[in-house]
């Protein structure tokens, strides 16, 4: 690990914080429905959309009404996307004449995009027509993120209201999040990325004549290079900002056209964490106590920073497979050194490791290097970050509402420790909230373990494993962790496009999304009804370093205790035998 | 003030033997079902026992499976023991109370007016509204109100206080409790409770924990523990396919055996808190009882821990109850000694505490000896509500002391004038929170005596403590606002309610509750009942009226209004004990993983043996040590669960930091040491 | 439920148009005005005017005359229509033997031009497959390791080869972000332009 790596990390963190603060303030204005510049520009569109939908944005919903709307909306999104994928063969905008997507893959993909997971069991270029990409996957990139955003805003309303029965209007939150947050940010980022070299064109391919023809065997000679291009930048921007992660190309952001320069990678990796980090600030604004937001952001950073540092350190050291006689694995100003298999030279170790940690801390799942080829510890950390429940930054909206479930549990334990019925933001945390928070925290974890057991316990599951030894088990564990926590990244070796994995991971994605979302909305409803307890000296402050430490401890302990045995049989065994 | 026949030590031998027996009875699965954590442990014990039966599992170490099974049973048994011990302590008390209830006969009157016509019936046959006559030596057959007569009553059966108390009809001393004994005189009592509903019955019911309901926080904690248990169940269940797959991949070793998996499961689920949870609740009620406070429900005890506002009566709680003379302030031209002498003469026959204090002050300041009024040949004029003054007629002198307005009128009627300087002094005393008395000799105003409320020693520090705990104190007094403000400032309360009426008390409580605060108060009079009923934590004095006791959710048998402070602490203690053991229990799991995972997986991946940071003697020793530690830690923590974590009045952050360090970090470190120590012992005696 | 179906359906359809057509079109329109070269794939044209490749996409080189790029896991190598990494795990025996073979091939490239391979070990990026299989860059150290061979194969001075390489070396952005890198295709085009 070099000093320059540390410097790169510091630059990344500083820029992230600098971007999150103003964006967080803006998001609060949007969430409150305040007037702002964009509302004046897009206001007519917003009102037009409401008219077309036939909804009154001012009519508030109860928590169950809100949850039903979110579920129905996701279900409709799923059905439309599934139908589109199944019929793309006979629909227009299909220049490469691709056939219908197989039923199990269509189901898996539709679930994947509707749940903001963007797990891709397919190769984009060879499976999806332009129509499917733009109309099907593209729109869900926005809407699934906006759904998470809406649910979070509703939850915050629950905390900040008093003796209220409603938590906002789902449709209004959804439309505002899309129009005023995701679209404008994507537009700006897309243009920045084009500037850096990401294509945005209607053409499908560019053909080039190879400088040196490639000889395959005596009869075959490759003389041209067909370069896939397309409307990459626009999809890329929302894929990063919406914690989606479904790339245009098979290798995602490792592809030089999807991620051409170190600056592009910096922007893209910042975009992964930008909204989840800003939402902490937004939280502080909306509950009327900025420090509460800082504390949540601090929780995220306190977990993230050591892990990202460890990943950089782990990847800076090559495993024995690379560190052979005649290979130089030490870093220097002119050589990246370290575990370079699956990594790009322009990013080097630091940018690859920062990205890997960021993309799994957030439930993004895009990659700029192949996680399967990371060192065992370098692969363990991204996997564990997902297993923590995608609450360290996490998905747009879903990360923070998932974190709040942990916060409630930490508040509860802390309340007991100071001898007072626990309260958070002046709201008493009682049995109902504990039940819902426990479900939200424990459901994804149990799904990871059960799905993992099913996968290694069946022939169909074992058939997809690519690498041998404990690393093969890591591939499976990584996949189920990714699906159940709606991340979407993969140890790419696993052959996941089989009816078995498509079904298993599809189910895991649904549970991971909605078994967290619905309980958290229930908490929103319960909290909104409660009266606020005034703050006194007996009230445990939930913004100090002590409380931050407690929440961090809760997350880490639950994550460690749940997954240590499984991790021992995968990356830990591999790491120990690698040395 | 504890009843003499009650075991005071935590682990008294008299309690131990029955508890050891009761813990066996609790191995009944129907009992275990109430607690998911312990039920899983119980199931694990049964399962491992079946595995230990000869011929069921083929293993090189049959003794190992037997040992695991045995220690799992011990784990369940130890948890039962903790509960049985907690219950036993209460039961001893209940038995003592029951004795007071047995074989009581009552003299039931046909009509309350005629004291001679009664029939002797069993106390259990009495109904609400019946009238009984109770004479000296009789046991009062049921709760009720005295409608006629006065008697001294021995209430030690209920309060543990051996000094008799006076009970009389009318006023705030009219309530009597069934099971107490009339020592002298007689009373006619109207029975106020049907059999089984009386105060004593309620206490016994509570103590026996027969109808013990879980408190809200206990329910929430139960949910969390159940959730964790489910997760750990899944962790262990999925471990088998994971390990089988690892065996295939590694081409060596065997998956962990079923007893090992069960052992891992029991070590992971929060057995420490699960096993001690009910004991903590029972012990909390018991601690209240030990302080002579009867709570009508655990919920009330728990709510006490959450109280934000304490309403305290000034008299008796904050002040000594009696005002005392602190200064003689003579009128212009009058010597201080003359004033003191007159004041003393006026008070010589006045047996009220105020009067005594004037006599004493005069003696201290001016060396004026006490004299007997009768010896001087004087005539004492007692205080009446009409004259509002008292004094003495002596050698033609008419010396009076009394309320300034009444005395002024008398002076003016007699043709005298009250000097302006004295009026100013009177006003000053009033503003400083004191009570002025005017002293006159005939029509001459001699000056004023300053009577002052004496704030109880140490009360200021208690209030500061409460403030640190985040509890606001409000003084309730009938005094005028000026006096109230002065005393409030001196006592260090945060706020006061002056010229309090039952209505204004009720309004104040409602106001605080509207603001989201939890209010506690004490009261004894019938006029306190509405406010008691409204307060979240309402402590009625045992000496108070039946109405007050009905309205409160706790009764203080010592009738000590400052008890509220202890009640709050006990409530907090109960929560803290649960929190501490939960934290400890979860933190323990880390060390157990480091013991069991290397032991279970090293045959598959020998490199995992490097996780064995404790360097345990053998895989079997590691697993057994973890299980034994898990069982023994329950026993080790029984005293803590019964006694409760010591509460210190600190602010929430300081308290959290202290408890997190102690039980969180302690919970991480202790099992490493404990497991290693057990392993050394097992190895030394050659068991593994 | 019926009351929810209409907004759900309309919302999906409206935003399909807004985010599926309008948004990419706006990005494309603005991009073609501001950054036309990048928007269409950053093509490099050779001296003959034909597209010689993308500035951003690597190409395979196997001749000793050229600067070699990183091993590629696509089929065939540097297939820009189907990007792929190797996905070989860190302790994979396959990876171990692949690296061994790559070391041998690189050293053999020296013997092919009549030189003995440098004593310096080969920088790790030159013997490991990139994540995309299309990495256009190698580290300056990897380029330096090949200078003598290219110079010998082409009959130019090592200094000249190194100068060309230096010309096409990019340093980290602002000295911090990203790693130093040599653009393989640009170097090779420059080498060919030097002496066709």
Short mmCIF file of N, CA and C in Angstrom, two decimals, chain A residues 45 51 73 83 95 174 279 335 340 457 555:
data_model
loop_
_atom_site.label_atom_id
_atom_site.label_comp_id
_atom_site.label_asym_id
_atom_site.label_seq_id
_atom_site.Cartn_x
_atom_site.Cartn_y
_atom_site.Cartn_z
N UNK A 45 -44.27 19.67 -16.11
CA UNK A 45 -44.20 18.23 -16.40
C UNK A 45 -44.74 17.45 -15.22
N UNK A 51 -51.70 14.50 -13.57
CA UNK A 51 -53.00 14.49 -14.24
C UNK A 51 -53.17 13.19 -15.01
N UNK A 73 -46.84 -0.77 -7.56
CA UNK A 73 -46.01 -0.13 -8.57
C UNK A 73 -44.86 -1.06 -9.00
N UNK A 83 -42.93 -8.90 -19.71
CA UNK A 83 -43.59 -9.04 -21.01
C UNK A 83 -42.70 -8.50 -22.12
N UNK A 95 -32.05 -4.35 -33.81
CA UNK A 95 -31.21 -4.43 -35.02
C UNK A 95 -30.50 -5.77 -35.15
N UNK A 174 -42.42 9.66 -5.65
CA UNK A 174 -41.80 8.93 -6.76
C UNK A 174 -41.48 9.88 -7.92
N UNK A 279 -28.18 11.60 1.42
CA UNK A 279 -29.46 11.35 2.09
C UNK A 279 -29.31 11.42 3.61
N UNK A 335 4.93 1.35 -11.84
CA UNK A 335 4.35 0.01 -11.91
C UNK A 335 3.31 -0.14 -10.81
N UNK A 340 -2.86 -7.74 -9.90
CA UNK A 340 -3.35 -7.03 -11.08
C UNK A 340 -4.24 -7.88 -11.98
N UNK A 457 -25.95 -27.28 -1.77
CA UNK A 457 -26.51 -28.57 -1.41
C UNK A 457 -27.14 -29.29 -2.58
N UNK A 555 -23.95 -3.17 13.93
CA UNK A 555 -23.91 -3.64 12.54
C UNK A 555 -22.80 -4.68 12.37
#
